[in-house]
């Protein structure tokens, strides 16, 4: 199983733990041997931090033991005696009680300064993951839950959705299969995981290279050439994205760009093509075993579109709507090539180079200079102020709180009007050895109502790897890092704004497409004058914020050639959908046929084997590559309709918080957004926003 999948399932989303961890009010108290601060009781916050390696092992043991005990108790309920109180309530209660315990076990793997603690946490995560996987396949518990659904007991709408989610989760994991079919399912999953890993390992092979003369690399920055190894007077270019992308963007020699593009496109070789085709066959077998017509319908069923047909219709409409914009962009690139090379014949290997050339000509922006306006401390304080102002929140730092490292900060979150406590968040943003290397958000505790009437409040952790202070000055962030932190903090606010009763419907446990929509919506604030100035200031004089011209250039840089870039993405998404809906599709032939149709007549590069280097289709995004574009479209419509003309309108922000963020997963996400907009979402806002700034 991929690391990304495991993290999303057990850490950030924790759907496995949250849905099937069963037991009642499991209390845990530990004195951590390496505490840095005295523990302070925080209302509504029961999650543990700073556990030792031994603490983690003991807690994981108790979680597994109590889960199994209560699971057995639910399975033992006679089918004619099932009720909400003896079947569903125990599941919901342990969802509430065990989620923070599970997170206390698995978070240290990402944040602890101790090697021993990180190792114990990783082992606990593996054990818990395996345990919950077994729980989700228990036919005896599934049978009892199904009996409850057939009894017809009247329950609330959120409870009904909770039961529906449980039934679907069990069925998708084979709970209603015979034992022999369960065994077959496990073999298929294991085979799929092995092949996916083999495919990725081939792509990660850094030993493949080309030797090029200096004249072959005309136009490449001196800094890039200095990093290359010189072998007998030739430059050694590795077939990795770190070398290939800069060459495709900067090399003036068309034959070199073509050579590099073909070599990189063949990197996985015939072996990877065979692996991918085998993977698709195995996925279809798995889906049919579970009662689905194909793998795409299996993968998409729990997501917003629900069916592969809906996704294909969306992608085809999107591609058609982009034709006008993409054609205008391609004409600009062809003109540039004619000027520079005297040849308007345009090929795939020319796209990145001439997009970069056009950007240099049309966008007045010095990325190195822009960085001077984003000191870490100023960016963070600006983000916090902006979210407080927009969503009517109040953040209070808790200076004496216990954390796992001295650089970690804890904040409580309050409703600015009612002064109700909404939750807490940790900021762990500075780099250190052994820490998780990427920017992300982890749920430490979900909001929920417990059986004794008490409420747990949401707790989130924002992780990043920002540089530390240098010579007493705040370190500087690159603009993409600013956007990433802003995006992830949007997830923090989404999580803390959740008002659902069931832990299962937390803001970080949403359907994949819906989870990204609020954060992609709020990313727009990173490209608007008023908001960007709030989180910027020249590092030597922070009273001097970024200029309006620079703000406009950043937005234009984001959107330039959006049509062609999206067309490339749509091509990938179409291939992903078609191979996962059809049987025995020749992937290379499919791409050769689709490429000129989607890419406005540009043929696939002769000799390329794209199927050998499609990592997202091989692992992590199989049959759901469409998701990011889908979320972007919804986000663009929300921004244009509700926020564009008044970015800091607190009334609009509060309404969004209450109508879209608060329900979490307790309602159908399409219904949530449609009710908020007062209509069905539309592609037009997205197309218009990208067209306005593209050229």
Short mmCIF file of N, CA and C in Angstrom, two decimals, residues 108-225:
data_model
loop_
_atom_site.label_atom_id
_atom_site.label_comp_id
_atom_site.label_asym_id
_atom_site.label_seq_id
_atom_site.Cartn_x
_atom_site.Cartn_y
_atom_site.Cartn_z
N UNK A 108 3.21 10.72 16.18
CA UNK A 108 4.64 10.85 16.49
C UNK A 108 5.57 10.40 15.36
N UNK A 109 5.11 9.51 14.52
CA UNK A 109 5.95 9.08 13.39
C UNK A 109 6.35 10.27 12.52
N UNK A 110 5.49 11.28 12.48
CA UNK A 110 5.72 12.43 11.62
C UNK A 110 6.43 13.58 12.32
N UNK A 111 6.37 13.62 13.66
CA UNK A 111 6.82 14.84 14.35
C UNK A 111 7.83 14.63 15.47
N UNK A 112 7.94 13.45 16.01
CA UNK A 112 8.76 13.27 17.21
C UNK A 112 10.26 13.46 16.92
N UNK A 113 10.98 14.14 17.81
CA UNK A 113 12.43 14.27 17.65
C UNK A 113 13.18 12.97 17.95
N UNK A 114 12.49 12.00 18.56
CA UNK A 114 13.14 10.76 18.99
C UNK A 114 13.02 9.66 17.93
N UNK A 115 14.14 9.06 17.58
CA UNK A 115 14.13 7.93 16.64
C UNK A 115 13.30 6.78 17.18
N UNK A 116 13.46 6.48 18.46
CA UNK A 116 12.73 5.37 19.07
C UNK A 116 11.22 5.60 19.02
N UNK A 117 10.81 6.83 19.31
CA UNK A 117 9.38 7.14 19.30
C UNK A 117 8.82 7.06 17.88
N UNK A 118 9.55 7.61 16.91
CA UNK A 118 9.08 7.54 15.52
C UNK A 118 8.97 6.09 15.06
N UNK A 119 9.92 5.26 15.46
CA UNK A 119 9.89 3.84 15.08
C UNK A 119 8.70 3.15 15.73
N UNK A 120 8.46 3.41 17.00
CA UNK A 120 7.32 2.80 17.70
C UNK A 120 6.00 3.26 17.08
N UNK A 121 5.94 4.51 16.71
CA UNK A 121 4.73 5.04 16.09
C UNK A 121 4.47 4.38 14.73
N UNK A 122 5.52 4.22 13.94
CA UNK A 122 5.36 3.58 12.63
C UNK A 122 4.88 2.14 12.78
N UNK A 123 5.42 1.44 13.79
CA UNK A 123 5.00 0.06 14.04
C UNK A 123 3.54 0.03 14.51
N UNK A 124 3.17 0.97 15.35
CA UNK A 124 1.78 1.04 15.82
C UNK A 124 0.83 1.33 14.66
N UNK A 125 1.23 2.23 13.78
CA UNK A 125 0.38 2.55 12.63
C UNK A 125 0.16 1.31 11.77
N UNK A 126 1.22 0.58 11.52
CA UNK A 126 1.11 -0.63 10.71
C UNK A 126 0.18 -1.65 11.37
N UNK A 127 0.33 -1.81 12.66
CA UNK A 127 -0.50 -2.76 13.39
C UNK A 127 -1.97 -2.33 13.40
N UNK A 128 -2.22 -1.05 13.70
CA UNK A 128 -3.59 -0.55 13.73
C UNK A 128 -4.24 -0.61 12.36
N UNK A 129 -3.48 -0.29 11.34
CA UNK A 129 -3.99 -0.35 9.98
C UNK A 129 -4.45 -1.76 9.64
N UNK A 130 -3.63 -2.74 9.98
CA UNK A 130 -3.97 -4.14 9.71
C UNK A 130 -5.20 -4.56 10.52
N UNK A 131 -5.25 -4.14 11.77
CA UNK A 131 -6.38 -4.50 12.63
C UNK A 131 -7.70 -3.95 12.08
N UNK A 132 -7.69 -2.68 11.72
CA UNK A 132 -8.92 -2.06 11.24
C UNK A 132 -9.34 -2.64 9.88
N UNK A 133 -8.36 -3.03 9.10
CA UNK A 133 -8.68 -3.67 7.82
C UNK A 133 -9.43 -4.98 8.06
N UNK A 134 -8.99 -5.75 9.03
CA UNK A 134 -9.68 -6.99 9.38
C UNK A 134 -11.08 -6.72 9.93
N UNK A 135 -11.18 -5.67 10.73
CA UNK A 135 -12.49 -5.32 11.29
C UNK A 135 -13.49 -5.02 10.19
N UNK A 136 -13.07 -4.31 9.17
CA UNK A 136 -13.98 -3.89 8.11
C UNK A 136 -14.45 -5.07 7.25
N UNK A 137 -13.84 -6.21 7.44
CA UNK A 137 -14.23 -7.38 6.66
C UNK A 137 -15.05 -8.38 7.46
N UNK A 138 -15.39 -8.04 8.69
CA UNK A 138 -16.11 -8.99 9.54
C UNK A 138 -17.56 -9.12 9.09
N UNK A 139 -17.87 -10.28 8.58
CA UNK A 139 -19.22 -10.53 8.07
C UNK A 139 -20.24 -10.56 9.19
N UNK A 140 -19.83 -11.01 10.39
CA UNK A 140 -20.80 -11.11 11.49
C UNK A 140 -21.28 -9.73 11.93
N UNK A 141 -20.39 -8.75 11.97
CA UNK A 141 -20.80 -7.39 12.34
C UNK A 141 -21.60 -6.76 11.21
N UNK A 142 -21.17 -6.98 10.00
CA UNK A 142 -21.90 -6.45 8.84
C UNK A 142 -23.33 -6.97 8.82
N UNK A 143 -23.50 -8.24 9.12
CA UNK A 143 -24.83 -8.84 9.12
C UNK A 143 -25.75 -8.18 10.15
N UNK A 144 -25.20 -7.85 11.31
CA UNK A 144 -25.99 -7.19 12.36
C UNK A 144 -26.38 -5.77 11.93
N UNK A 145 -25.43 -5.04 11.33
CA UNK A 145 -25.73 -3.68 10.87
C UNK A 145 -26.79 -3.71 9.77
N UNK A 146 -26.68 -4.66 8.85
CA UNK A 146 -27.68 -4.78 7.78
C UNK A 146 -29.05 -5.11 8.36
N UNK A 147 -29.08 -5.95 9.40
CA UNK A 147 -30.36 -6.27 10.05
C UNK A 147 -30.98 -5.01 10.63
N UNK A 148 -30.15 -4.14 11.18
CA UNK A 148 -30.68 -2.88 11.71
C UNK A 148 -31.28 -2.03 10.59
N UNK A 149 -30.61 -1.95 9.45
CA UNK A 149 -31.13 -1.13 8.35
C UNK A 149 -32.47 -1.65 7.85
N UNK A 150 -32.66 -2.95 7.95
CA UNK A 150 -33.90 -3.55 7.46
C UNK A 150 -35.04 -3.46 8.48
N UNK A 151 -34.68 -3.17 9.72
CA UNK A 151 -35.70 -3.09 10.77
C UNK A 151 -36.57 -1.86 10.62
N UNK A 152 -36.00 -0.77 10.08
CA UNK A 152 -36.78 0.44 9.84
C UNK A 152 -36.94 1.34 11.04
N UNK A 153 -36.07 1.21 12.04
CA UNK A 153 -36.15 2.09 13.20
C UNK A 153 -35.91 3.54 12.76
N UNK A 154 -36.71 4.45 13.25
CA UNK A 154 -36.59 5.84 12.84
C UNK A 154 -35.43 6.52 13.57
N UNK A 155 -34.52 7.10 12.79
CA UNK A 155 -33.38 7.82 13.36
C UNK A 155 -33.21 9.12 12.56
N UNK A 156 -32.37 10.00 13.05
CA UNK A 156 -32.16 11.29 12.40
C UNK A 156 -31.42 11.17 11.08
N UNK A 157 -31.39 12.27 10.34
CA UNK A 157 -30.75 12.28 9.02
C UNK A 157 -29.25 12.02 9.11
N UNK A 158 -28.59 12.63 10.09
CA UNK A 158 -27.14 12.42 10.21
C UNK A 158 -26.83 10.99 10.63
N UNK A 159 -27.65 10.45 11.54
CA UNK A 159 -27.46 9.05 11.95
C UNK A 159 -27.70 8.11 10.77
N UNK A 160 -28.69 8.42 9.95
CA UNK A 160 -28.96 7.60 8.77
C UNK A 160 -27.76 7.60 7.83
N UNK A 161 -27.18 8.77 7.61
CA UNK A 161 -26.00 8.85 6.74
C UNK A 161 -24.84 8.09 7.34
N UNK A 162 -24.70 8.15 8.66
CA UNK A 162 -23.63 7.40 9.33
C UNK A 162 -23.78 5.90 9.07
N UNK A 163 -25.00 5.40 9.20
CA UNK A 163 -25.25 3.97 8.96
C UNK A 163 -24.97 3.63 7.50
N UNK A 164 -25.40 4.47 6.58
CA UNK A 164 -25.16 4.23 5.15
C UNK A 164 -23.66 4.18 4.85
N UNK A 165 -22.91 5.07 5.47
CA UNK A 165 -21.46 5.08 5.27
C UNK A 165 -20.82 3.79 5.79
N UNK A 166 -21.30 3.32 6.94
CA UNK A 166 -20.76 2.08 7.49
C UNK A 166 -21.04 0.90 6.58
N UNK A 167 -22.27 0.79 6.12
CA UNK A 167 -22.64 -0.32 5.24
C UNK A 167 -21.78 -0.31 3.98
N UNK A 168 -21.64 0.85 3.38
CA UNK A 168 -20.84 0.95 2.16
C UNK A 168 -19.38 0.60 2.42
N UNK A 169 -18.84 1.04 3.55
CA UNK A 169 -17.45 0.74 3.89
C UNK A 169 -17.24 -0.76 4.06
N UNK A 170 -18.16 -1.42 4.73
CA UNK A 170 -18.05 -2.86 4.90
C UNK A 170 -18.12 -3.58 3.55
N UNK A 171 -19.08 -3.19 2.75
CA UNK A 171 -19.28 -3.86 1.47
C UNK A 171 -18.10 -3.64 0.52
N UNK A 172 -17.53 -2.44 0.53
CA UNK A 172 -16.38 -2.16 -0.33
C UNK A 172 -15.15 -2.92 0.12
N UNK A 173 -15.15 -3.37 1.34
CA UNK A 173 -14.02 -4.15 1.85
C UNK A 173 -14.31 -5.65 1.90
N UNK A 174 -15.40 -6.06 1.26
CA UNK A 174 -15.64 -7.49 1.07
C UNK A 174 -16.32 -8.20 2.21
N UNK A 175 -16.99 -7.46 3.11
CA UNK A 175 -17.60 -8.10 4.28
C UNK A 175 -18.68 -9.10 3.91
N UNK A 176 -19.35 -8.91 2.77
CA UNK A 176 -20.43 -9.84 2.42
C UNK A 176 -19.97 -10.96 1.48
N UNK A 177 -18.66 -11.03 1.23
CA UNK A 177 -18.13 -12.09 0.38
C UNK A 177 -17.98 -13.39 1.17
N UNK A 178 -17.99 -14.50 0.47
CA UNK A 178 -17.66 -15.78 1.11
C UNK A 178 -16.18 -15.78 1.47
N UNK A 179 -15.78 -16.69 2.31
CA UNK A 179 -14.40 -16.73 2.75
C UNK A 179 -13.44 -16.96 1.59
N UNK A 180 -13.85 -17.81 0.66
CA UNK A 180 -12.97 -18.08 -0.48
C UNK A 180 -12.80 -16.83 -1.34
N UNK A 181 -13.87 -16.05 -1.49
CA UNK A 181 -13.77 -14.82 -2.27
C UNK A 181 -13.00 -13.74 -1.51
N UNK A 182 -13.10 -13.75 -0.20
CA UNK A 182 -12.29 -12.81 0.59
C UNK A 182 -10.80 -13.12 0.40
N UNK A 183 -10.49 -14.40 0.37
CA UNK A 183 -9.10 -14.80 0.15
C UNK A 183 -8.63 -14.35 -1.23
N UNK A 184 -9.50 -14.51 -2.21
CA UNK A 184 -9.17 -14.06 -3.56
C UNK A 184 -8.98 -12.55 -3.58
N UNK A 185 -9.84 -11.83 -2.88
CA UNK A 185 -9.73 -10.37 -2.83
C UNK A 185 -8.40 -9.94 -2.23
N UNK A 186 -7.99 -10.59 -1.14
CA UNK A 186 -6.72 -10.23 -0.50
C UNK A 186 -5.54 -10.51 -1.42
N UNK A 187 -5.61 -11.60 -2.16
CA UNK A 187 -4.53 -11.91 -3.10
C UNK A 187 -4.47 -10.87 -4.21
N UNK A 188 -5.63 -10.45 -4.69
CA UNK A 188 -5.67 -9.42 -5.73
C UNK A 188 -5.07 -8.11 -5.21
N UNK A 189 -5.47 -7.71 -4.01
CA UNK A 189 -4.95 -6.46 -3.44
C UNK A 189 -3.43 -6.53 -3.24
N UNK A 190 -2.97 -7.67 -2.76
CA UNK A 190 -1.54 -7.83 -2.55
C UNK A 190 -0.77 -7.76 -3.87
N UNK A 191 -1.33 -8.42 -4.89
CA UNK A 191 -0.70 -8.41 -6.21
C UNK A 191 -0.69 -6.99 -6.78
N UNK A 192 -1.78 -6.27 -6.61
CA UNK A 192 -1.88 -4.88 -7.08
C UNK A 192 -0.84 -4.01 -6.38
N UNK A 193 -0.71 -4.15 -5.07
CA UNK A 193 0.27 -3.36 -4.33
C UNK A 193 1.70 -3.66 -4.80
N UNK A 194 1.99 -4.93 -5.01
CA UNK A 194 3.34 -5.32 -5.45
C UNK A 194 3.66 -4.75 -6.83
N UNK A 195 2.70 -4.83 -7.75
CA UNK A 195 2.94 -4.32 -9.10
C UNK A 195 3.05 -2.79 -9.10
N UNK A 196 2.23 -2.13 -8.30
CA UNK A 196 2.30 -0.66 -8.22
C UNK A 196 3.68 -0.23 -7.73
N UNK A 197 4.17 -0.90 -6.70
CA UNK A 197 5.49 -0.58 -6.17
C UNK A 197 6.58 -0.83 -7.20
N UNK A 198 6.45 -1.91 -7.93
CA UNK A 198 7.44 -2.25 -8.95
C UNK A 198 7.46 -1.18 -10.05
N UNK A 199 6.29 -0.72 -10.43
CA UNK A 199 6.18 0.32 -11.46
C UNK A 199 6.88 1.60 -11.00
N UNK A 200 6.61 2.02 -9.78
CA UNK A 200 7.18 3.26 -9.24
C UNK A 200 8.69 3.13 -9.07
N UNK A 201 9.14 1.97 -8.62
CA UNK A 201 10.58 1.76 -8.46
C UNK A 201 11.31 1.92 -9.78
N UNK A 202 10.69 1.46 -10.85
CA UNK A 202 11.29 1.61 -12.17
C UNK A 202 11.41 3.09 -12.54
N UNK A 203 10.36 3.87 -12.26
CA UNK A 203 10.39 5.29 -12.57
C UNK A 203 11.39 6.05 -11.70
N UNK A 204 11.59 5.57 -10.48
CA UNK A 204 12.51 6.24 -9.56
C UNK A 204 13.96 5.86 -9.80
N UNK A 205 14.20 5.00 -10.76
CA UNK A 205 15.55 4.59 -11.09
C UNK A 205 16.35 5.80 -11.57
N UNK A 206 17.34 6.21 -10.80
CA UNK A 206 18.12 7.40 -11.14
C UNK A 206 19.42 7.06 -11.85
N UNK A 207 19.55 5.82 -12.33
CA UNK A 207 20.79 5.41 -12.99
C UNK A 207 20.76 5.64 -14.49
N UNK A 208 19.58 5.88 -15.06
CA UNK A 208 19.48 6.09 -16.51
C UNK A 208 19.85 7.54 -16.84
N UNK A 209 20.63 7.71 -17.91
CA UNK A 209 21.11 9.05 -18.23
C UNK A 209 21.46 9.16 -19.71
N UNK A 210 21.69 10.40 -20.13
CA UNK A 210 22.19 10.71 -21.47
C UNK A 210 23.44 11.56 -21.32
N UNK A 211 24.39 11.42 -22.25
CA UNK A 211 25.58 12.27 -22.27
C UNK A 211 25.43 13.28 -23.40
N UNK A 212 25.55 14.55 -23.07
CA UNK A 212 25.33 15.61 -24.05
C UNK A 212 26.51 16.57 -24.08
N UNK A 213 26.78 17.12 -25.27
CA UNK A 213 27.81 18.13 -25.42
C UNK A 213 27.31 19.47 -24.89
N UNK A 214 28.25 20.37 -24.66
CA UNK A 214 27.87 21.68 -24.14
C UNK A 214 26.96 22.43 -25.11
N UNK A 215 27.24 22.29 -26.43
CA UNK A 215 26.40 22.98 -27.40
C UNK A 215 24.99 22.41 -27.46
N UNK A 216 24.85 21.15 -27.04
CA UNK A 216 23.51 20.55 -27.00
C UNK A 216 22.64 21.20 -25.93
N UNK A 217 23.29 21.85 -24.96
CA UNK A 217 22.57 22.41 -23.82
C UNK A 217 22.57 23.94 -23.86
N UNK A 218 22.64 24.50 -25.04
CA UNK A 218 22.60 25.96 -25.19
C UNK A 218 21.33 26.53 -24.57
N UNK A 219 21.50 27.58 -23.81
CA UNK A 219 20.37 28.23 -23.16
C UNK A 219 20.17 27.81 -21.72
N UNK A 220 20.84 26.76 -21.28
CA UNK A 220 20.65 26.30 -19.90
C UNK A 220 21.36 27.23 -18.92
N UNK A 221 20.73 27.53 -17.78
CA UNK A 221 21.36 28.40 -16.78
C UNK A 221 22.68 27.81 -16.27
N UNK A 222 23.63 28.69 -15.97
CA UNK A 222 24.94 28.25 -15.50
C UNK A 222 24.81 27.43 -14.21
N UNK A 223 23.87 27.82 -13.35
CA UNK A 223 23.68 27.09 -12.08
C UNK A 223 23.29 25.64 -12.34
N UNK A 224 22.49 25.42 -13.39
CA UNK A 224 22.09 24.06 -13.73
C UNK A 224 23.29 23.25 -14.22
N UNK A 225 24.09 23.83 -15.09
CA UNK A 225 25.25 23.13 -15.65
C UNK A 225 26.25 22.77 -14.56
#
